[in-house]
Amino acid sequence: MTHTLKRTTLKNRHYALLAFGLALLAASILFIPFIIANNGVFYYYGDFNVQEIPFYQLCHDAVRNGEIGWSHTTDLGTDFLSSYSFYLLGSPFFWLTIPFPNEFVPYLIGPLLILKFACASLAAYLYLKRYVSNKSYAVLGGLLYALSGFSIYNVFFFHFHEPMIMFPLLLAALDSFIYDKKRVVFAIAVFAACVVNYYFFVGQVLFVVMYYLMIMLTKTCRFKIKEFFILAIEVIIGFAATAFILLPSVIGLMGNPRLDSLPNGWNSLVHDLPQRYWLIIIGFFFPADMPAFPVFTPDSNCKWASVAGWLPLFGMTGVIAFLQTKKRDWLKKLITLLMLFAFIPVLNSMFQLMNSSIYYARWFYMVVLMMSLATIRAVEDNEANWNRAVAWSTGITAGIALLIGLMPKITENDDGTEKLSIGVQATFERFWIYVLMALMSILAFVLIFKKFKGRNPHFAIASITGVLIVSLVSSAFIITTGVLSSSTTKPIKEDILNSREDIEIDDLEEVRSDFYECVDNTAMHWKIPSINCFQSSVSTSIMEFYSEMGITRDVASRPSTSAYGLRGLFSCKYLFDYRADGESGSDNSFINEDGDTKMPYWKYLKTCNGFDIYENECYIPMGFAYDSYVTEEEFDRVGDIHKTEAILYSMVLSKEQMKKYSDITGYSDKKYKLLYGKNPEYFDSVVDNYRYGDKNYKEQCTKLASSSCSSFEYTKNGFKAEYNNQSDDNLLFFSVPYSEGFSAKVNGEDVEIEKVNYGFMAIKVPGYTDCEIEFTYETPGLSAGIKISLTALFAFAVYVITIIIYKRKSKH
């Protein structure tokens, strides 16, 4: 199959508008029916509902109220900038919501999503238009990119589309620098890409290096030292200018356990799960699978890995056609290299700072853009053998379908007997629907090509129309499946969203609450403090504490009812149990089969807006003093099962802190000689005398409550409290995560903040004194980052002036 090219006469700006407008139309047709069905809000499922929507609303409220230092409503408290710069603070789409009232924000999510699809298409067009004679094909490529499997898959992650938009613009700026000798633009592109999302920027940097080297090594462009030096200057200036957001983010996330797992051993070279190799291939030959509900490879452990890259209508047909052409080309070599990176774990991890704690393919949008470029170049190439490409594409698609769909599988029944079934996919119906969509897409392409080959602009129009129709059909199936599978939409819509005023509790904003088996981040919707949080970029002190307690804290804080001691430690006063989730005795009910609460000493208070609300009879007001202190080595003697109760008996300090405050702790080298000697097991510690159980727990909570602050109040940049110390000098504990950004005053005098209890804060208060306490927070690295950014801005101005002067002199 071949076709001849015919130039069209539309102006470039019209093609750009076409790329934007068509994607806007497609996304509108796709999402508006769901928005209308849910009274103006686009709900999906999983992370979209419980992270993206509440994050937007929480951050919107914080920015409008100037609370951009410390977020009291994110977990136990965390740095606002470092926690949300990954999700949305660098996104221009988020800042578009700021002029609107906070209650409007959920209703803006759908329109913003539609706008993102349009911007992704436009950005891809601006990059691709350089490589085709007929700009209609650049429009086609833009739509392939914006409506690709990767884009549809990652509707689940609302903040992933911003990097998709920035990446083509970054490459377009680099191309402009290399081929057009344009200066300045690349520095701006580097700055924008990093600010939008620093995590994705890491992968983009690696890709740009590969891209640049491939162009130079294949002699597509001649390497010049002078130009490379100028390029380096633009990169340095653009990157340095991001310090105002990047430096605080890096400081805030240092020590996060999700970032410190490096590739190791054979797992660096081969995936430990063979299905993962199949998934990588499948991701490019079939429409996007669904996060959380994988159908092709259910045991690949890639539920949220973003392994998707299918191009609507074309699939891999255009890529295969391009790769089979005889021309030696940098793009061929680059696509081959990218496939190698996709299949080897250690190379794949390079796109995420060598982190291998979990498998992610969230850089596949880069492959998709290169595949889109390969496809439109093949369309323009008269030498492309489309018959062979279609045969290969159909054969691989059908082969995968038959192997997975007809493979015999023996499973064991409950009674021990064996059962033979056909197909190793997760679900029969959804699998074959995916297969049908992939094969029908290839058929549609063949029909379009045979009907319109050699007839420009008819072929371009037909291809664009085909892409729009195929993408809408396949995407509608995926989005509809996600919407229908959601268990969170109904409670959010009916009882949570904008419903804070329905919860009639006066002090709800000043105390922490617990949410038993409720929709994740319910507290964020109401903007109230909580001990529950589904957010992975929180204070590392929180991570450290949970680790020491023997509790897993990876992406969320969800302490179980067995760790009921934490409710006292964290000053948790209320518990919410969503009544619609389950009857008494079920896993989703806070009431067990005997009619008792699943944690001791919680009494029913009232029912508001579908939630049964309980009050903690062992509530300890925020800010309390211990009368016992132990070293970390002593506390290690406590088993994990009792640690969440034991930490209520004694404040845990380092050996150095015990010495420093020996007048309070009672530390002496003589007393602790045995513990730090050759036989620490013979040391007599108070931890050996702790007594556990419901009754002892209540007695200890009552004791701590009697030595707590008389008042406590969150402020915009910290918190303040009043404490009447009726004993000697003491250490006052606050279950607020420790951060270098805090400073504290007692009665107007600066005091030192100590990191205690594996991640929280304490200060020394004078004996027999009424104390007015104030903690103030300043984001670590923000001031230095702003100074670096301003310096970079000055350097950028000097650079621009130098370029202008040089160009003017060159003209004379």
Tab-separated table of C-alpha atoms in Angstrom, residues 514-519 558-562 567 575-594 596-599 614:
chain	number	residue	atom	x	y	z
A	514	ASP	CA	-10.489	8.765	62.910
A	515	PHE	CA	-12.385	7.347	59.935
A	516	TYR	CA	-13.151	3.663	60.257
A	517	GLU	CA	-13.209	1.901	56.870
A	518	CYS	CA	-14.544	5.091	55.265
A	519	VAL	CA	-13.771	6.598	51.897
A	558	ARG	CA	-4.607	3.586	58.128
A	559	PRO	CA	-3.759	2.363	61.654
A	560	SER	CA	-5.792	-0.710	62.487
A	561	THR	CA	-8.083	-1.031	65.499
A	562	SER	CA	-5.482	-3.264	67.150
A	567	ARG	CA	-5.719	7.245	69.114
A	575	LEU	CA	-14.409	8.492	65.041
A	576	PHE	CA	-16.629	8.354	61.952
A	577	ASP	CA	-18.253	5.142	60.776
A	578	TYR	CA	-20.149	5.337	57.500
A	579	ARG	CA	-23.448	3.573	58.124
A	580	ALA	CA	-24.098	2.612	54.513
A	581	ASP	CA	-20.913	0.537	54.390
A	582	GLY	CA	-22.073	-2.426	56.439
A	583	GLU	CA	-24.251	-3.873	59.175
A	584	SER	CA	-23.049	-4.434	62.736
A	585	GLY	CA	-20.576	-7.281	62.887
A	586	SER	CA	-19.353	-6.811	59.334
A	587	ASP	CA	-15.797	-5.771	58.447
A	588	ASN	CA	-17.066	-2.343	57.441
A	589	SER	CA	-18.836	-1.643	60.722
A	590	PHE	CA	-17.175	-0.233	63.831
A	591	ILE	CA	-19.607	-2.348	65.884
A	592	ASN	CA	-18.731	-6.018	66.271
A	593	GLU	CA	-21.119	-8.955	66.475
A	594	ASP	CA	-21.549	-8.494	70.243
A	596	ASP	CA	-19.397	-3.461	71.220
A	597	THR	CA	-17.086	-1.040	69.481
A	598	LYS	CA	-14.010	-2.543	67.867
A	599	MET	CA	-11.759	-0.334	69.991
A	614	TYR	CA	-18.214	8.157	68.277
